[in-house]
Amino acid sequence: MNWEHQNIWRDILKKIIICEGDSWTSGDMINPDIETTYVNHSDNDSYRLPKVWPHKLGKMLGINTLNFSEAGSSNDSVVRRLVPNIFNLLKKYNANEMFVIIGWSSPERKDFFTESNWETLYPAHNHRQGVESVNKLWDIYVKHFWNEEEYISRYIHTNLYIHYFLKSHNIEHMFFDAFYETSEFGINHDLEIRNIIDDKEYLKVTNEFTKTNSFKNFLLRQNEQDLFNDDDPHPSEKGHQLWAEELSKDLQWIK
């Protein structure tokens, strides 16, 4: 990731960091003392948010952070949340006071609007919903439309769209990949997505704005214990701490 072309901004202090992503940014920890199974429930915020990397990164840099991410998100839903939130924040902050960090979810996830709700489908791990109409949609999508060409292309266009959207508003930003779910991307996470993509504009953007390591790959390469939760593959609070420290190395100039 190369920040040399952005030196012009380094004399302007940032006031807020806006974070987006899925459960690897929102956290998946639920307070055992409250009655909910929904990780993003407002009653769980005081328990969850201090344990994840956006909060920890903000403390390291001494900058307020807003964490808009939601567990289970696709990149489609990241875009749907980010764009209106940016427009709202531009009413309060100057663009050069803002910095955006996005932890992209697995590219294969896909959102559809059915009846009155957005539904996220997870084809890579055969995750079916309790709603029959959604299950029928899942069957059709996976059988006829889910393929590498579709979701890689969608992933590239999502990256380019958000990059140029933020750039058009003079908002600095950083991207990283949280993890990959499909075997096409290497289930062991040793294969980086940019190694199998031949899109010059996308590669140019990723070289300048995207970390070369996914969050999960970074943790797997650490010689430390307890970086993942015992009962699921998500990062533990210790894992979030290490990732915050890693991101802070790129952002020391932001203080």
XYZ file of N, CA and C in Angstrom:
765
model
N 0.854 -1.183 0.000
C 0.000 0.000 0.000
C 0.892 1.235 0.000
N 0.602 2.177 -0.872
C 1.470 3.328 -1.085
C 0.718 4.619 -0.780
N 1.212 5.344 0.212
C 0.563 6.601 0.593
C 1.339 7.828 0.110
N 2.399 7.650 -0.656
C 3.265 8.772 -1.000
C 2.524 9.870 -1.756
N 1.578 9.475 -2.608
C 0.871 10.458 -3.420
C -0.117 11.274 -2.603
N -0.293 10.938 -1.327
C -1.295 11.622 -0.513
C -0.659 12.522 0.552
N 0.620 12.838 0.408
C 1.295 13.640 1.413
C 0.635 14.994 1.632
N -0.059 15.497 0.617
C -0.692 16.814 0.720
C -1.680 16.866 1.883
N -2.275 15.700 2.251
C -3.290 15.683 3.287
C -2.704 15.564 4.693
N -1.443 15.294 4.813
C -0.918 14.905 6.112
C -0.794 16.058 7.101
N -0.926 17.286 6.618
C -0.907 18.425 7.522
C -2.290 18.747 8.070
N -3.298 18.002 7.640
C -4.669 18.242 8.076
C -5.077 17.140 9.047
N -5.414 17.501 10.267
C -5.732 16.509 11.287
C -7.079 15.852 11.000
N -7.109 14.538 11.138
C -8.359 13.810 11.007
C -9.136 13.899 12.314
N -10.449 13.971 12.199
C -11.307 14.038 13.380
C -12.090 12.753 13.607
N -12.252 11.953 12.537
C -13.079 10.762 12.700
C -12.657 9.685 11.711
N -12.705 8.429 12.159
C -12.469 7.275 11.309
C -13.788 6.511 11.181
N -14.204 6.251 9.957
C -15.449 5.527 9.693
C -15.087 4.109 9.261
N -15.618 3.114 9.961
C -15.275 1.718 9.688
C -16.502 0.954 9.195
N -16.282 0.117 8.194
C -17.352 -0.707 7.634
C -16.846 -2.123 7.369
N -17.785 -3.079 7.377
C -17.431 -4.453 7.088
C -18.467 -5.419 7.632
N -18.020 -6.642 7.860
C -18.892 -7.694 8.380
C -18.515 -7.996 9.828
N -18.695 -9.243 10.256
C -18.442 -9.588 11.655
C -16.976 -9.457 12.047
N -16.073 -9.448 11.068
C -14.656 -9.276 11.378
C -14.339 -7.824 11.716
N -15.299 -6.937 11.491
C -15.171 -5.536 11.902
C -16.155 -5.199 13.012
N -17.363 -5.754 12.922
C -18.374 -5.482 13.956
C -18.103 -6.267 15.227
N -17.402 -7.407 15.087
C -17.248 -8.325 16.208
C -18.429 -9.281 16.257
N -18.200 -10.455 16.837
C -19.286 -11.438 16.945
C -19.548 -11.810 18.395
N -19.041 -10.998 19.334
C -19.177 -11.302 20.754
C -20.529 -10.834 21.271
N -21.218 -11.701 21.977
C -22.509 -11.354 22.561
C -22.416 -11.464 24.087
N -22.872 -10.429 24.736
C -22.866 -10.397 26.198
C -23.752 -11.523 26.733
N -23.194 -12.449 27.517
C -24.006 -13.564 28.029
C -25.075 -13.134 29.023
N -25.004 -11.883 29.489
C -25.952 -11.416 30.501
C -27.177 -10.721 29.905
N -27.262 -10.660 28.565
C -28.443 -10.048 27.955
C -29.188 -11.099 27.137
N -30.474 -10.868 26.934
C -31.311 -11.847 26.228
C -31.437 -11.471 24.748
N -30.394 -11.804 23.984
C -30.445 -11.607 22.536
C -29.446 -12.538 21.877
N -29.745 -12.938 20.655
C -28.794 -13.710 19.864
C -28.298 -12.882 18.678
N -28.698 -11.616 18.628
C -28.330 -10.723 17.533
C -27.147 -9.875 17.969
N -25.989 -10.113 17.341
C -24.758 -9.472 17.788
C -24.815 -7.954 17.668
N -25.543 -7.427 16.666
C -25.612 -5.983 16.491
C -26.766 -5.324 17.246
N -27.383 -6.061 18.162
C -28.430 -5.464 18.992
C -27.824 -4.318 19.807
N -28.574 -3.223 19.918
C -28.052 -2.044 20.626
C -27.688 -2.344 22.078
N -28.379 -3.296 22.700
C -28.052 -3.659 24.086
C -26.691 -4.330 24.198
N -26.164 -4.803 23.064
C -24.877 -5.496 23.067
C -23.708 -4.579 22.720
N -24.000 -3.348 22.326
C -22.947 -2.446 21.854
C -21.862 -2.196 22.892
N -22.259 -1.935 24.128
C -21.275 -1.594 25.165
C -20.363 -2.771 25.487
N -20.828 -3.985 25.188
C -20.019 -5.182 25.416
C -19.125 -5.486 24.212
N -19.693 -5.362 23.020
C -19.007 -5.761 21.791
C -18.002 -4.741 21.286
N -18.417 -3.488 21.150
C -17.613 -2.498 20.451
C -16.223 -2.262 21.046
N -16.054 -2.228 22.370
C -14.699 -2.023 22.900
C -13.742 -3.174 22.613
N -14.252 -4.324 22.174
C -13.417 -5.508 21.973
C -12.905 -5.651 20.545
N -13.363 -4.802 19.617
C -13.019 -5.000 18.207
C -12.046 -3.930 17.721
N -11.415 -4.201 16.587
C -10.294 -3.387 16.133
C -10.623 -1.910 15.886
N -11.814 -1.517 15.393
C -12.045 -0.082 15.191
C -11.898 0.733 16.473
N -12.494 0.241 17.563
C -12.392 0.941 18.843
C -10.941 0.984 19.313
N -10.251 -0.139 19.188
C -8.864 -0.212 19.655
C -7.948 0.667 18.818
N -8.180 0.699 17.515
C -7.390 1.555 16.636
C -7.612 3.025 16.972
N -8.856 3.398 17.205
C -9.156 4.775 17.569
C -8.447 5.205 18.833
N -8.392 4.305 19.819
C -7.690 4.623 21.067
C -6.193 4.798 20.824
N -5.626 3.967 19.974
C -4.198 4.072 19.682
C -3.858 5.401 19.017
N -4.737 5.827 18.100
C -4.479 7.037 17.337
C -5.043 8.290 17.999
N -5.872 8.102 19.032
C -6.488 9.244 19.698
C -7.539 9.917 18.841
N -8.268 9.122 18.031
C -9.277 9.655 17.118
C -10.585 8.899 17.316
N -11.698 9.615 17.281
C -13.010 8.983 17.413
C -13.288 8.069 16.220
N -13.894 6.912 16.488
C -14.245 5.992 15.413
C -15.745 5.732 15.414
N -16.295 5.570 14.227
C -17.681 5.148 14.050
C -17.659 3.782 13.375
N -18.272 2.798 13.985
C -18.276 1.441 13.456
C -19.685 1.116 12.964
N -19.884 1.196 11.649
C -21.195 0.942 11.050
C -21.360 -0.504 10.579
N -20.363 -1.327 10.781
C -20.396 -2.689 10.252
C -21.448 -3.535 10.942
N -21.863 -4.603 10.258
C -22.840 -5.534 10.808
C -22.415 -6.962 10.514
N -22.563 -7.817 11.509
C -22.228 -9.224 11.346
C -23.078 -9.843 10.242
N -22.467 -10.715 9.454
C -23.184 -11.395 8.382
C -23.292 -10.608 7.095
N -22.672 -9.441 7.031
C -22.828 -8.578 5.859
C -22.149 -9.144 4.624
N -22.750 -8.863 3.493
C -22.083 -9.018 2.203
C -21.469 -7.669 1.852
N -20.680 -7.640 0.794
C -20.152 -6.363 0.329
C -21.249 -5.484 -0.247
N -22.326 -6.105 -0.736
C -23.481 -5.328 -1.194
C -24.040 -4.467 -0.062
N -24.187 -5.062 1.106
C -24.768 -4.313 2.223
C -23.789 -3.296 2.790
N -22.490 -3.572 2.692
C -21.494 -2.569 3.093
C -21.686 -1.302 2.272
N -21.865 -1.464 0.967
C -22.062 -0.308 0.089
C -23.364 0.409 0.427
N -24.432 -0.338 0.662
C -25.724 0.289 0.961
C -25.667 1.119 2.241
N -24.886 0.695 3.207
C -24.776 1.473 4.450
C -23.812 2.644 4.298
N -22.686 2.376 3.650
C -21.615 3.370 3.632
C -22.012 4.654 2.919
N -22.586 4.537 1.737
C -22.844 5.731 0.921
C -23.752 6.733 1.634
N -24.937 6.346 2.130
C -25.757 7.345 2.843
C -25.111 7.839 4.125
N -24.370 6.980 4.812
C -23.693 7.425 6.031
C -22.634 8.480 5.724
N -21.934 8.317 4.612
C -20.946 9.325 4.227
C -21.622 10.653 3.919
N -22.721 10.624 3.180
C -23.431 11.866 2.876
C -23.907 12.556 4.156
N -24.380 11.786 5.124
C -24.812 12.375 6.397
C -23.628 12.972 7.160
N -22.502 12.279 7.166
C -21.330 12.764 7.898
C -20.729 14.007 7.249
N -20.887 14.142 5.933
C -20.369 15.329 5.256
C -21.130 16.595 5.651
N -22.285 16.438 6.288
C -23.012 17.592 6.814
C -22.374 18.094 8.105
N -21.580 17.247 8.739
C -20.981 17.579 10.028
C -19.474 17.788 9.943
N -18.815 17.035 9.075
C -17.361 17.096 8.966
C -16.948 17.538 7.570
N -15.796 18.195 7.488
C -15.177 18.422 6.195
C -14.590 17.104 5.702
N -14.540 16.938 4.401
C -14.046 15.685 3.848
C -12.634 15.365 4.314
N -11.789 16.386 4.425
C -10.406 16.127 4.811
C -10.242 15.823 6.294
N -11.340 15.856 7.046
C -11.305 15.476 8.456
C -11.698 14.010 8.659
N -12.078 13.335 7.570
C -12.603 11.977 7.652
C -11.619 10.971 7.055
N -11.645 9.782 7.594
C -10.873 8.678 7.031
C -11.738 7.424 7.101
N -11.810 6.676 6.008
C -12.674 5.496 5.915
C -11.813 4.237 5.822
N -12.170 3.230 6.618
C -11.529 1.919 6.525
C -12.616 0.880 6.286
N -12.445 0.084 5.235
C -13.413 -0.960 4.903
C -12.731 -2.318 4.948
N -13.303 -3.234 5.712
C -12.874 -4.620 5.708
C -13.846 -5.414 4.854
N -13.502 -5.640 3.586
C -14.419 -6.311 2.675
C -14.724 -7.731 3.133
N -15.961 -8.133 2.968
C -16.381 -9.487 3.297
C -16.004 -10.432 2.157
N -16.309 -11.709 2.326
C -16.023 -12.696 1.289
C -16.774 -12.325 0.010
N -16.105 -12.324 -1.144
C -16.727 -11.840 -2.386
C -17.969 -12.596 -2.818
N -18.101 -13.865 -2.420
C -19.205 -14.658 -2.951
C -20.560 -14.336 -2.337
N -20.589 -13.684 -1.204
C -21.870 -13.338 -0.590
C -22.669 -12.397 -1.490
N -23.976 -12.558 -1.496
C -24.810 -11.803 -2.429
C -26.134 -11.423 -1.778
N -26.567 -10.178 -1.968
C -27.841 -9.690 -1.430
C -28.915 -9.639 -2.505
N -30.140 -10.007 -2.095
C -31.322 -9.857 -2.921
C -32.420 -9.222 -2.082
N -33.245 -8.392 -2.729
C -34.391 -7.825 -2.033
C -35.592 -8.725 -2.306
N -36.143 -9.318 -1.257
C -37.286 -10.221 -1.397
C -38.436 -9.726 -0.543
N -39.570 -9.490 -1.167
C -40.773 -9.029 -0.491
C -40.514 -7.690 0.206
N -40.080 -7.675 1.443
C -39.886 -6.394 2.131
C -38.525 -6.271 2.792
N -37.628 -7.241 2.541
C -36.340 -7.225 3.229
C -35.201 -7.570 2.278
N -34.007 -7.071 2.640
C -32.795 -7.517 1.982
C -32.354 -8.819 2.637
N -32.026 -9.801 1.806
C -31.547 -11.089 2.294
C -30.134 -11.329 1.758
N -29.250 -11.777 2.636
C -27.896 -12.116 2.228
C -27.791 -13.628 2.072
N -27.332 -14.057 0.900
C -27.129 -15.478 0.637
C -25.648 -15.814 0.794
N -25.386 -17.006 1.333
C -24.021 -17.451 1.598
C -23.768 -18.770 0.860
N -23.584 -18.737 -0.441
C -23.478 -19.975 -1.214
C -22.298 -20.858 -0.835
N -21.199 -20.275 -0.388
C -19.982 -21.053 -0.159
C -20.129 -22.070 0.964
N -21.003 -21.796 1.931
C -21.138 -22.774 3.014
C -22.574 -23.243 3.198
N -23.316 -23.248 2.076
C -24.626 -23.911 2.046
C -25.540 -23.441 3.170
N -25.526 -22.123 3.412
C -26.322 -21.562 4.503
C -27.722 -21.234 4.000
N -28.705 -21.988 4.444
C -30.080 -21.782 4.024
C -30.883 -21.119 5.141
N -31.870 -20.329 4.743
C -32.677 -19.574 5.676
C -33.908 -20.375 6.098
N -34.631 -19.829 7.055
C -35.851 -20.482 7.494
C -37.050 -20.140 6.635
N -36.910 -19.130 5.777
C -38.011 -18.679 4.933
C -37.987 -19.452 3.620
N -39.091 -20.087 3.264
C -39.124 -20.952 2.097
C -38.845 -20.197 0.803
N -39.373 -18.977 0.683
C -39.144 -18.204 -0.537
C -37.664 -17.887 -0.720
N -36.973 -17.647 0.390
C -35.527 -17.378 0.319
C -34.772 -18.643 -0.051
N -35.216 -19.786 0.476
C -34.581 -21.052 0.114
C -34.717 -21.341 -1.377
N -35.888 -21.030 -1.948
C -36.078 -21.228 -3.385
C -35.144 -20.320 -4.176
N -34.998 -19.080 -3.708
C -34.086 -18.153 -4.360
C -32.660 -18.678 -4.278
N -32.297 -19.185 -3.111
C -30.954 -19.743 -2.907
C -30.696 -20.868 -3.910
N -31.668 -21.769 -4.067
C -31.514 -22.903 -4.980
C -31.282 -22.442 -6.421
N -32.068 -21.466 -6.854
C -31.954 -20.974 -8.230
C -30.623 -20.246 -8.437
N -30.285 -19.390 -7.499
C -29.057 -18.602 -7.630
C -27.822 -19.498 -7.659
N -27.734 -20.429 -6.708
C -26.552 -21.285 -6.626
C -26.447 -22.205 -7.842
N -27.572 -22.709 -8.314
C -27.561 -23.650 -9.439
C -27.228 -22.971 -10.761
N -27.755 -21.751 -10.979
C -27.677 -21.157 -12.307
C -26.784 -19.918 -12.413
N -26.544 -19.212 -11.311
C -25.898 -17.910 -11.425
C -24.643 -17.736 -10.575
N -24.464 -18.581 -9.576
C -23.306 -18.396 -8.695
C -22.078 -19.026 -9.332
N -21.104 -18.197 -9.706
C -19.872 -18.687 -10.306
C -18.768 -17.652 -10.114
N -17.545 -18.094 -10.340
C -16.383 -17.252 -10.098
C -16.423 -15.967 -10.908
N -16.827 -16.066 -12.185
C -16.870 -14.872 -13.030
C -17.818 -13.823 -12.471
N -18.959 -14.285 -11.942
C -19.940 -13.332 -11.411
C -19.446 -12.655 -10.146
N -19.003 -13.429 -9.163
C -18.694 -12.772 -7.891
C -17.343 -12.081 -7.880
N -16.389 -12.539 -8.698
C -15.131 -11.795 -8.792
C -15.365 -10.456 -9.485
N -16.139 -10.483 -10.570
C -16.453 -9.240 -11.261
C -17.185 -8.269 -10.338
N -18.146 -8.785 -9.579
C -18.899 -7.933 -8.653
C -17.984 -7.355 -7.574
N -17.063 -8.176 -7.088
C -16.110 -7.726 -6.068
C -15.227 -6.593 -6.611
N -14.715 -6.755 -7.823
C -13.873 -5.728 -8.433
C -14.640 -4.417 -8.585
N -15.853 -4.496 -9.114
C -16.639 -3.288 -9.363
C -17.026 -2.604 -8.059
N -17.269 -3.386 -7.019
C -17.572 -2.798 -5.710
C -16.385 -2.017 -5.179
N -15.200 -2.598 -5.261
C -13.995 -1.897 -4.833
C -13.790 -0.604 -5.608
N -13.923 -0.688 -6.937
C -13.700 0.491 -7.761
C -14.755 1.564 -7.495
N -16.008 1.141 -7.352
C -17.081 2.104 -7.118
C -16.850 2.878 -5.815
N -16.567 2.163 -4.723
C -16.389 2.853 -3.443
C -15.111 3.683 -3.441
N -14.061 3.170 -4.060
C -12.828 3.964 -4.140
C -13.090 5.295 -4.835
N -13.723 5.256 -6.004
C -13.926 6.496 -6.755
C -15.041 7.355 -6.150
N -15.982 6.741 -5.469
C -16.973 7.530 -4.731
C -16.285 8.351 -3.639
N -15.437 7.705 -2.841
C -14.736 8.417 -1.770
C -13.745 9.429 -2.344
N -13.052 9.040 -3.393
C -12.083 9.952 -4.008
C -12.774 11.192 -4.554
N -13.974 11.026 -5.116
C -14.695 12.168 -5.678
C -15.082 13.173 -4.602
N -15.173 12.696 -3.357
C -15.484 13.593 -2.237
C -14.239 13.944 -1.427
N -13.057 13.612 -1.952
C -11.780 13.918 -1.297
C -11.671 13.303 0.094
N -12.195 12.080 0.228
C -12.137 11.373 1.504
C -11.085 10.265 1.405
N -10.077 10.336 2.234
C -9.042 9.299 2.226
C -9.596 7.990 2.774
N -8.973 6.891 2.348
C -9.523 5.603 2.712
C -8.489 4.495 2.599
N -8.811 3.379 3.255
C -7.990 2.172 3.228
C -8.926 0.974 3.149
N -8.556 -0.020 2.341
C -9.323 -1.254 2.230
C -8.475 -2.438 2.709
N -9.149 -3.471 3.192
C -8.504 -4.759 3.390
C -9.558 -5.845 3.227
N -9.107 -7.053 2.958
C -10.011 -8.197 2.875
C -10.041 -8.891 4.228
N -11.242 -9.149 4.737
C -11.348 -9.813 6.035
C -10.965 -11.280 5.918
N -11.556 -11.985 4.957
C -11.321 -13.412 4.779
C -11.948 -13.831 3.457
N -11.656 -15.047 3.034
C -12.268 -15.609 1.831
C -12.921 -16.934 2.200
N -14.093 -17.201 1.631
C -14.812 -18.427 1.968
C -14.711 -19.510 0.901
N -14.546 -19.140 -0.338
C -14.644 -20.129 -1.405
C -13.311 -20.788 -1.698
N -13.385 -22.016 -2.156
C -12.165 -22.746 -2.501
C -11.426 -22.090 -3.656
N -12.171 -21.349 -4.501
C -11.532 -20.666 -5.623
C -10.518 -19.637 -5.141
N -10.761 -19.105 -3.945
C -9.823 -18.136 -3.401
C -8.812 -18.791 -2.473
N -8.843 -20.105 -2.330
C -7.900 -20.786 -1.460
C -8.454 -20.863 -0.057
N -8.966 -22.017 0.310
C -9.607 -22.144 1.609
C -8.617 -21.969 2.758
N -7.309 -22.160 2.458
C -6.305 -21.963 3.492
C -5.830 -20.512 3.567
N -6.411 -19.669 2.714
C -6.152 -18.230 2.743
C -4.723 -17.856 2.373
N -3.967 -18.797 1.784
C -2.627 -18.461 1.331
C -2.641 -17.796 -0.042
N -3.768 -17.915 -0.741
C -3.880 -17.328 -2.074
C -4.590 -15.989 -1.983
N -3.886 -14.912 -2.289
C -4.485 -13.590 -2.225
C -5.327 -13.340 -3.476
N -6.433 -12.658 -3.313
C -7.366 -12.447 -4.425
C -6.712 -11.718 -5.588
N -5.802 -10.795 -5.296
C -5.213 -10.012 -6.376
C -4.307 -10.853 -7.272
N -3.924 -12.054 -6.839
C -3.083 -12.913 -7.658
C -3.857 -13.610 -8.769
N -5.182 -13.615 -8.697
C -5.964 -14.301 -9.728
C -6.858 -13.333 -10.489
N -6.581 -12.050 -10.373
C -7.392 -11.048 -11.053
C -6.523 -10.283 -12.054
N -7.007 -10.173 -13.271
C -6.291 -9.457 -14.312
C -7.111 -8.237 -14.725
N -7.198 -7.285 -13.825
C -7.923 -6.048 -14.080
C -6.988 -4.909 -13.690
N -6.433 -4.222 -14.667
C -5.367 -3.254 -14.407
C -5.820 -2.119 -13.511
N -7.046 -1.628 -13.700
C -7.524 -0.522 -12.876
C -7.709 -0.973 -11.430
N -8.284 -2.173 -11.250
C -8.451 -2.706 -9.898
C -7.098 -2.903 -9.229
N -6.138 -3.480 -9.942
C -4.822 -3.730 -9.364
C -4.125 -2.419 -9.010
N -4.328 -1.385 -9.818
C -3.762 -0.074 -9.511
C -4.331 0.459 -8.203
N -5.647 0.337 -8.045
C -6.300 0.813 -6.820
C -5.829 0.015 -5.606
N -5.753 -1.314 -5.742
C -5.363 -2.125 -4.596
C -3.914 -1.878 -4.196
N -3.055 -1.607 -5.167
C -1.662 -1.324 -4.842
C -1.522 -0.058 -4.017
N -2.458 0.867 -4.189
C -2.369 2.146 -3.495
C -3.202 2.210 -2.222
N -4.301 1.445 -2.162
C -5.240 1.652 -1.072
C -5.587 0.389 -0.277
N -5.111 -0.779 -0.706
C -5.523 -2.023 -0.070
C -4.332 -2.732 0.560
N -4.514 -3.202 1.794
C -3.458 -3.969 2.437
C -3.295 -5.307 1.716
N -2.065 -5.769 1.620
C -1.774 -6.976 0.868
C -2.179 -8.241 1.607
N -2.364 -8.168 2.900
C -2.747 -9.319 3.709
C -4.211 -9.216 4.107
N -4.931 -10.321 4.030
C -6.259 -10.331 4.626
C -6.113 -10.376 6.144
N -7.160 -9.980 6.848
C -7.180 -10.007 8.311
C -6.897 -11.434 8.790
N -7.612 -12.401 8.218
C -7.438 -13.782 8.672
C -6.044 -14.302 8.357
N -5.555 -14.011 7.170
C -4.226 -14.476 6.796
C -3.169 -13.886 7.728
N -3.346 -12.615 8.088
C -2.429 -11.965 9.024
C -2.390 -12.717 10.353
N -3.565 -13.061 10.889
C -3.611 -13.760 12.175
C -3.013 -15.164 12.079
N -3.282 -15.848 10.966
C -2.760 -17.202 10.801
C -1.237 -17.226 10.749
N -0.649 -16.125 10.348
C 0.812 -16.059 10.226
C 1.501 -15.622 11.517
N 0.725 -15.278 12.525
C 1.315 -14.875 13.799
C 1.670 -16.109 14.626
N 2.750 -16.037 15.312
C 3.192 -17.151 16.165
C 2.667 -16.939 17.579
N 1.330 -16.845 17.677
C 0.695 -16.605 18.972
C -0.548 -17.466 19.104
N -0.951 -17.698 20.341
C -2.129 -18.506 20.631
C -3.339 -17.609 20.900
N -4.526 -18.230 20.849
C -5.771 -17.572 21.268
C -6.132 -16.355 20.419
N -5.818 -16.396 19.129
C -6.173 -15.274 18.255
C -7.558 -15.436 17.647
N -8.152 -16.630 17.813
C -9.499 -16.894 17.327
C -10.351 -17.413 18.476
N -11.665 -17.183 18.376
C -12.569 -17.690 19.403
C -12.573 -19.215 19.410
N -12.834 -19.781 20.559
C -12.818 -21.242 20.695
C -13.934 -21.919 19.916
N -15.105 -21.272 19.868
C -16.283 -21.931 19.313
C -16.639 -21.497 17.891
N -15.854 -20.614 17.279
C -16.099 -20.213 15.891
C -14.813 -19.634 15.306
N -14.780 -19.402 14.004
C -13.533 -18.961 13.360
C -13.274 -17.461 13.406
N -14.032 -16.719 14.190
C -13.847 -15.275 14.244
C -12.675 -14.887 15.149
N -12.124 -13.683 14.928
C -11.013 -13.244 15.775
C -11.456 -13.048 17.222
N -10.570 -13.401 18.135
C -10.790 -13.099 19.543
C -10.453 -11.629 19.782
N -10.688 -11.163 20.993
C -10.309 -9.782 21.308
C -8.808 -9.587 21.118
N -8.021 -10.584 21.438
C -6.573 -10.511 21.221
C -6.258 -10.388 19.735
N -6.985 -11.131 18.903
C -6.794 -11.018 17.459
C -7.135 -9.631 16.950
N -8.220 -9.057 17.461
C -8.594 -7.684 17.083
C -7.522 -6.691 17.527
N -6.935 -6.906 18.685
C -5.881 -6.025 19.178
C -4.673 -6.039 18.239
N -4.261 -7.227 17.807
C -3.111 -7.323 16.910
C -3.393 -6.664 15.563
N -4.633 -6.820 15.057
C -4.975 -6.188 13.781
C -5.004 -4.673 13.909
N -5.501 -4.168 15.031
C -5.485 -2.723 15.266
C -4.049 -2.200 15.281
N -3.167 -2.941 15.901
C -1.761 -2.540 15.929
C -1.161 -2.548 14.530
N -1.544 -3.544 13.724
C -1.062 -3.624 12.343
C -1.561 -2.435 11.531
N -2.843 -2.108 11.639
C -3.394 -0.971 10.894
C -2.782 0.346 11.350
N -2.502 0.447 12.627
C -1.960 1.706 13.151
C -0.592 2.023 12.552
N 0.151 1.004 12.133
C 1.456 1.242 11.510
C 1.301 2.018 10.209
N 0.196 1.766 9.488
C -0.049 2.485 8.238
C -0.560 3.900 8.480
N -1.045 4.152 9.683
C -1.771 5.406 9.933
C -1.122 6.279 11.001
N 0.160 6.101 11.254
C 0.824 6.932 12.254
C 0.767 8.408 11.882
N 0.774 8.684 10.586
C 0.738 10.067 10.114
C -0.593 10.749 10.397
N -1.625 9.947 10.699
C -2.971 10.492 10.847
C -3.157 11.255 12.161
N -2.263 11.033 13.118
C -2.418 11.630 14.448
C -2.324 13.152 14.386
